[in-house]
PDB file of C-alpha atoms in Angstrom:
ATOM      1  CA  MET Q 814      30.418  69.149  -8.314  1.00  0.00           C
ATOM      2  CA  ARG Q 815      31.937  66.544 -10.635  1.00  0.00           C
ATOM      3  CA  ILE Q 816      34.356  64.120  -8.955  1.00  0.00           C
ATOM      4  CA  ALA Q 817      36.723  61.998 -11.063  1.00  0.00           C
ATOM      5  CA  PHE Q 818      37.358  58.364 -10.146  1.00  0.00           C
ATOM      6  CA  LEU Q 819      40.505  57.304 -12.018  1.00  0.00           C
ATOM      7  CA  VAL Q 820      40.872  53.549 -12.563  1.00  0.00           C
ATOM      8  CA  ALA Q 821      42.727  51.252 -14.940  1.00  0.00           C
ATOM      9  CA  PRO Q 822      40.793  49.019 -17.350  1.00  0.00           C
ATOM     10  CA  GLU Q 823      41.175  46.210 -14.811  1.00  0.00           C
ATOM     11  CA  GLY Q 824      42.425  45.622 -11.310  1.00  0.00           C
ATOM     12  CA  VAL Q 825      40.486  48.089  -9.154  1.00  0.00           C
ATOM     13  CA  GLU Q 826      39.294  46.735  -5.814  1.00  0.00           C
ATOM     14  CA  GLN Q 827      35.521  46.927  -6.294  1.00  0.00           C
ATOM     15  CA  VAL Q 828      34.580  48.016  -2.779  1.00  0.00           C
ATOM     16  CA  GLU Q 829      37.192  50.813  -2.953  1.00  0.00           C
ATOM     17  CA  LEU Q 830      35.363  52.091  -6.037  1.00  0.00           C
ATOM     18  CA  THR Q 831      31.738  51.499  -5.073  1.00  0.00           C
ATOM     19  CA  GLU Q 832      31.759  52.765  -1.470  1.00  0.00           C
ATOM     20  CA  PRO Q 833      33.444  56.111  -2.274  1.00  0.00           C
ATOM     21  CA  TRP Q 834      31.218  56.396  -5.376  1.00  0.00           C
ATOM     22  CA  LYS Q 835      28.142  56.010  -3.172  1.00  0.00           C
ATOM     23  CA  ALA Q 836      29.522  58.569  -0.684  1.00  0.00           C
ATOM     24  CA  VAL Q 837      30.047  61.102  -3.475  1.00  0.00           C
ATOM     25  CA  SER Q 838      26.533  60.486  -4.856  1.00  0.00           C
ATOM     26  CA  ASP Q 839      24.968  60.657  -1.391  1.00  0.00           C
ATOM     27  CA  ALA Q 840      26.687  64.023  -0.839  1.00  0.00           C
ATOM     28  CA  GLY Q 841      24.975  65.360  -3.950  1.00  0.00           C
ATOM     29  CA  HIS Q 842      28.016  65.321  -6.232  1.00  0.00           C
ATOM     30  CA  GLU Q 843      28.449  63.668  -9.624  1.00  0.00           C
ATOM     31  CA  PRO Q 844      30.920  60.759  -9.719  1.00  0.00           C
ATOM     32  CA  VAL Q 845      32.572  60.251 -13.122  1.00  0.00           C
ATOM     33  CA  LEU Q 846      34.493  57.088 -14.028  1.00  0.00           C
ATOM     34  CA  VAL Q 847      37.699  57.988 -15.865  1.00  0.00           C
ATOM     35  CA  SER Q 848      39.992  55.312 -17.270  1.00  0.00           C
ATOM     36  CA  THR Q 849      42.863  54.961 -19.700  1.00  0.00           C
ATOM     37  CA  LYS Q 850      40.652  53.326 -22.345  1.00  0.00           C
ATOM     38  CA  PRO Q 851      36.975  53.663 -23.311  1.00  0.00           C
ATOM     39  CA  GLY Q 852      34.466  50.868 -22.737  1.00  0.00           C
ATOM     40  CA  LYS Q 853      34.202  49.086 -19.418  1.00  0.00           C
ATOM     41  CA  ILE Q 854      36.547  48.439 -16.507  1.00  0.00           C
ATOM     42  CA  GLN Q 855      36.823  45.100 -14.724  1.00  0.00           C
ATOM     43  CA  ALA Q 856      36.693  45.361 -10.941  1.00  0.00           C
ATOM     44  CA  PHE Q 857      38.030  42.723  -8.567  1.00  0.00           C
ATOM     45  CA  ASP Q 858      37.192  41.367  -5.139  1.00  0.00           C
ATOM     46  CA  HIS Q 859      40.805  40.904  -4.062  1.00  0.00           C
ATOM     47  CA  LEU Q 860      42.053  38.459  -6.747  1.00  0.00           C
ATOM     48  CA  ASP Q 861      38.657  37.344  -8.082  1.00  0.00           C
ATOM     49  CA  LYS Q 862      36.838  39.094 -10.914  1.00  0.00           C
ATOM     50  CA  ALA Q 863      33.828  41.073  -9.743  1.00  0.00           C
ATOM     51  CA  GLU Q 864      31.558  43.433 -11.691  1.00  0.00           C
ATOM     52  CA  THR Q 865      32.274  45.611 -14.715  1.00  0.00           C
ATOM     53  CA  PHE Q 866      31.532  49.338 -14.867  1.00  0.00           C
ATOM     54  CA  PRO Q 867      31.144  51.660 -17.874  1.00  0.00           C
ATOM     55  CA  VAL Q 868      33.829  54.287 -18.468  1.00  0.00           C
ATOM     56  CA  ASP Q 869      32.473  57.834 -18.667  1.00  0.00           C
ATOM     57  CA  GLU Q 870      35.613  59.678 -19.808  1.00  0.00           C
ATOM     58  CA  VAL Q 871      39.166  58.812 -20.873  1.00  0.00           C
ATOM     59  CA  ALA Q 872      42.361  60.222 -19.341  1.00  0.00           C
ATOM     60  CA  GLY Q 873      44.093  62.308 -21.975  1.00  0.00           C
ATOM     61  CA  GLU Q 874      40.734  63.326 -23.451  1.00  0.00           C
ATOM     62  CA  THR Q 875      39.397  65.036 -20.322  1.00  0.00           C
ATOM     63  CA  SER Q 876      40.792  67.741 -18.079  1.00  0.00           C
ATOM     64  CA  ALA Q 877      41.395  67.850 -14.343  1.00  0.00           C
ATOM     65  CA  GLY Q 878      39.993  71.373 -14.521  1.00  0.00           C
ATOM     66  CA  SER Q 879      36.520  70.007 -15.227  1.00  0.00           C
ATOM     67  CA  PHE Q 880      36.430  68.246 -11.837  1.00  0.00           C
ATOM     68  CA  GLY Q 881      36.242  69.447  -8.250  1.00  0.00           C
ATOM     69  CA  GLY Q 882      38.283  66.525  -6.901  1.00  0.00           C
ATOM     70  CA  LEU Q 883      39.876  63.168  -7.658  1.00  0.00           C
ATOM     71  CA  VAL Q 884      39.399  59.779  -5.995  1.00  0.00           C
ATOM     72  CA  LEU Q 885      41.994  57.059  -6.573  1.00  0.00           C
ATOM     73  CA  PRO Q 886      40.653  53.642  -5.540  1.00  0.00           C
ATOM     74  CA  GLY Q 887      43.153  50.889  -4.830  1.00  0.00           C
ATOM     75  CA  GLY Q 888      43.570  47.279  -5.672  1.00  0.00           C
ATOM     76  CA  VAL Q 889      47.044  45.880  -6.188  1.00  0.00           C
ATOM     77  CA  ALA Q 890      47.000  45.919 -10.012  1.00  0.00           C
ATOM     78  CA  ASN Q 891      44.984  49.113 -10.576  1.00  0.00           C
ATOM     79  CA  PRO Q 892      47.581  51.706  -9.488  1.00  0.00           C
ATOM     80  CA  ASP Q 893      50.387  49.667 -11.005  1.00  0.00           C
ATOM     81  CA  PHE Q 894      48.673  49.864 -14.416  1.00  0.00           C
ATOM     82  CA  LEU Q 895      47.889  53.565 -13.927  1.00  0.00           C
ATOM     83  CA  ARG Q 896      51.431  54.540 -13.053  1.00  0.00           C
ATOM     84  CA  MET Q 897      52.636  53.005 -16.314  1.00  0.00           C
ATOM     85  CA  ASP Q 898      50.280  55.217 -18.343  1.00  0.00           C
ATOM     86  CA  GLU Q 899      51.685  58.706 -18.993  1.00  0.00           C
ATOM     87  CA  LYS Q 900      48.256  60.269 -19.559  1.00  0.00           C
ATOM     88  CA  ALA Q 901      46.908  58.868 -16.288  1.00  0.00           C
ATOM     89  CA  VAL Q 902      49.947  60.128 -14.377  1.00  0.00           C
ATOM     90  CA  ALA Q 903      49.631  63.567 -16.011  1.00  0.00           C
ATOM     91  CA  PHE Q 904      45.910  63.630 -15.131  1.00  0.00           C
ATOM     92  CA  VAL Q 905      46.764  63.007 -11.457  1.00  0.00           C
ATOM     93  CA  ARG Q 906      49.557  65.594 -11.463  1.00  0.00           C
ATOM     94  CA  ASP Q 907      47.164  68.175 -12.971  1.00  0.00           C
ATOM     95  CA  PHE Q 908      44.928  67.926  -9.885  1.00  0.00           C
ATOM     96  CA  PHE Q 909      47.883  68.853  -7.694  1.00  0.00           C
ATOM     97  CA  ASP Q 910      49.052  71.598 -10.044  1.00  0.00           C
ATOM     98  CA  GLY Q 911      45.513  73.013 -10.065  1.00  0.00           C
ATOM     99  CA  GLY Q 912      45.122  72.907  -6.279  1.00  0.00           C
ATOM    100  CA  ARG Q 913      42.241  70.424  -6.366  1.00  0.00           C
ATOM    101  CA  PRO Q 914      41.716  67.890  -3.545  1.00  0.00           C
ATOM    102  CA  VAL Q 915      42.722  64.261  -4.046  1.00  0.00           C
ATOM    103  CA  ALA Q 916      41.762  61.131  -2.100  1.00  0.00           C
ATOM    104  CA  ALA Q 917      43.656  57.816  -2.385  1.00  0.00           C
ATOM    105  CA  ILE Q 918      43.164  54.505  -0.609  1.00  0.00           C
ATOM    106  CA  CYS Q 919      45.163  51.307  -0.152  1.00  0.00           C
ATOM    107  CA  HIS Q 920      47.658  50.806  -3.039  1.00  0.00           C
ATOM    108  CA  ALA Q 921      46.517  53.966  -4.895  1.00  0.00           C
ATOM    109  CA  PRO Q 922      49.417  56.106  -3.589  1.00  0.00           C
ATOM    110  CA  TRP Q 923      51.672  54.215  -6.037  1.00  0.00           C
ATOM    111  CA  THR Q 924      50.142  56.460  -8.700  1.00  0.00           C
ATOM    112  CA  LEU Q 925      50.895  59.506  -6.527  1.00  0.00           C
ATOM    113  CA  VAL Q 926      54.520  58.362  -6.196  1.00  0.00           C
ATOM    114  CA  GLU Q 927      54.789  58.094  -9.989  1.00  0.00           C
ATOM    115  CA  ALA Q 928      53.251  61.565 -10.389  1.00  0.00           C
ATOM    116  CA  ASP Q 929      55.954  62.898  -7.995  1.00  0.00           C
ATOM    117  CA  VAL Q 930      53.442  64.579  -5.676  1.00  0.00           C
ATOM    118  CA  VAL Q 931      54.175  62.948  -2.300  1.00  0.00           C
ATOM    119  CA  ARG Q 932      57.403  64.839  -1.536  1.00  0.00           C
ATOM    120  CA  GLY Q 933      56.991  66.740   1.738  1.00  0.00           C
ATOM    121  CA  ARG Q 934      53.583  65.225   2.468  1.00  0.00           C
ATOM    122  CA  THR Q 935      52.473  62.822   5.195  1.00  0.00           C
ATOM    123  CA  LEU Q 936      50.199  60.021   4.066  1.00  0.00           C
ATOM    124  CA  THR Q 937      49.050  56.517   4.808  1.00  0.00           C
ATOM    125  CA  SER Q 938      48.468  53.525   2.551  1.00  0.00           C
ATOM    126  CA  TRP Q 939      48.588  49.765   2.468  1.00  0.00           C
ATOM    127  CA  PRO Q 940      51.739  48.998   4.531  1.00  0.00           C
ATOM    128  CA  SER Q 941      53.726  47.543   1.611  1.00  0.00           C
ATOM    129  CA  LEU Q 942      53.935  51.036   0.051  1.00  0.00           C
ATOM    130  CA  ARG Q 943      55.747  52.473   3.079  1.00  0.00           C
ATOM    131  CA  THR Q 944      59.221  52.296   1.502  1.00  0.00           C
ATOM    132  CA  ASP Q 945      58.039  53.626  -1.875  1.00  0.00           C
ATOM    133  CA  ILE Q 946      56.442  56.645  -0.197  1.00  0.00           C
ATOM    134  CA  ARG Q 947      59.544  57.341   1.877  1.00  0.00           C
ATOM    135  CA  ASN Q 948      61.806  56.962  -1.166  1.00  0.00           C
ATOM    136  CA  ALA Q 949      59.604  59.496  -2.988  1.00  0.00           C
ATOM    137  CA  GLY Q 950      60.158  62.053  -0.201  1.00  0.00           C
ATOM    138  CA  GLY Q 951      56.940  61.517   1.714  1.00  0.00           C
ATOM    139  CA  THR Q 952      56.346  60.516   5.312  1.00  0.00           C
ATOM    140  CA  TRP Q 953      54.370  57.317   5.826  1.00  0.00           C
ATOM    141  CA  VAL Q 954      52.162  56.817   8.899  1.00  0.00           C
ATOM    142  CA  ASP Q 955      50.001  53.882   9.963  1.00  0.00           C
ATOM    143  CA  GLU Q 956      46.687  55.666  10.523  1.00  0.00           C
ATOM    144  CA  GLN Q 957      43.115  54.924   9.468  1.00  0.00           C
ATOM    145  CA  VAL Q 958      42.890  58.221   7.579  1.00  0.00           C
ATOM    146  CA  LYS Q 959      45.455  60.954   7.049  1.00  0.00           C
ATOM    147  CA  VAL Q 960      44.478  64.419   5.848  1.00  0.00           C
ATOM    148  CA  CYS Q 961      47.515  66.350   4.602  1.00  0.00           C
ATOM    149  CA  ASP Q 962      47.216  70.041   3.770  1.00  0.00           C
ATOM    150  CA  GLY Q 963      50.651  70.227   2.135  1.00  0.00           C
ATOM    151  CA  GLY Q 964      50.826  72.540  -0.838  1.00  0.00           C
ATOM    152  CA  PRO Q 965      47.865  74.301  -2.392  1.00  0.00           C
ATOM    153  CA  ASN Q 966      45.555  71.288  -2.249  1.00  0.00           C
ATOM    154  CA  THR Q 967      44.501  68.713   0.315  1.00  0.00           C
ATOM    155  CA  LEU Q 968      45.359  65.031   0.101  1.00  0.00           C
ATOM    156  CA  VAL Q 969      43.265  62.445   1.959  1.00  0.00           C
ATOM    157  CA  THR Q 970      44.697  58.936   2.233  1.00  0.00           C
ATOM    158  CA  SER Q 971      43.618  55.703   3.888  1.00  0.00           C
ATOM    159  CA  ARG Q 972      45.053  52.208   4.399  1.00  0.00           C
ATOM    160  CA  LYS Q 973      42.531  49.557   3.371  1.00  0.00           C
ATOM    161  CA  PRO Q 974      38.897  48.568   2.811  1.00  0.00           C
ATOM    162  CA  ASP Q 975      38.289  48.308   6.572  1.00  0.00           C
ATOM    163  CA  ASP Q 976      38.922  52.077   6.717  1.00  0.00           C
ATOM    164  CA  LEU Q 977      36.395  52.980   4.008  1.00  0.00           C
ATOM    165  CA  LYS Q 978      33.789  54.559   6.288  1.00  0.00           C
ATOM    166  CA  ALA Q 979      36.299  56.974   7.821  1.00  0.00           C
ATOM    167  CA  PHE Q 980      37.977  57.561   4.432  1.00  0.00           C
ATOM    168  CA  CYS Q 981      34.697  58.462   2.730  1.00  0.00           C
ATOM    169  CA  GLU Q 982      33.626  60.791   5.530  1.00  0.00           C
ATOM    170  CA  ALA Q 983      36.997  62.572   5.481  1.00  0.00           C
ATOM    171  CA  PHE Q 984      37.333  63.092   1.736  1.00  0.00           C
ATOM    172  CA  VAL Q 985      33.684  64.084   1.213  1.00  0.00           C
ATOM    173  CA  ASP Q 986      34.157  66.739   3.919  1.00  0.00           C
ATOM    174  CA  VAL Q 987      37.423  67.984   2.370  1.00  0.00           C
ATOM    175  CA  PHE Q 988      35.894  68.101  -1.121  1.00  0.00           C
ATOM    176  CA  ALA Q 989      32.892  70.073   0.191  1.00  0.00           C
ATOM    177  CA  GLN Q 990      35.190  72.552   1.954  1.00  0.00           C
ATOM    178  CA  SER Q 991      37.206  72.965  -1.233  1.00  0.00           C
ATOM    179  CA  ALA Q 992      34.048  73.634  -3.244  1.00  0.00           C
ATOM    180  CA  THR Q 993      32.879  76.379  -0.884  1.00  0.00           C
ATOM    181  CA  ALA Q 994      36.375  77.926  -0.730  1.00  0.00           C
ATOM    182  CA  GLY Q 995      36.765  77.931  -4.523  1.00  0.00           C
TER     183      GLY Q 995
END
């Protein structure tokens, strides 16, 4: 199963990209790096530049329907850039409209807020997003991982890099269940 990893051209927290990427690969799925521009993305280790990664596909030129799930890594700047890009926001919304599972960690739920898909859902995130999630009609909880079965698809959220092990285990399990159900 192909799994989309949507990131901005810069600002993604590297470990929130690489650890879930490894989990998807280890589970036998195909991770695909999707961004708003072709070329390479610049990852960060908090505020310091880290590695670059090649973009596989571009939002607006690919379809949510060609993927079995979506992973939204965090980083402070990454979701802020994504939520300002209409094609990226539409790409995220299409996963929800199509009933495909989505996983988001740390600051990534900002993109979910912009896509207007948190209403009626319970999720977790980096604590500074609490008010944004509540204002968007969601319920925020301070938990390592939150799996929300609201609507036709499942949303898996997590707070921070320290939660990556639990986050990866949860979303890989949800994605596998979705694949066998679909």
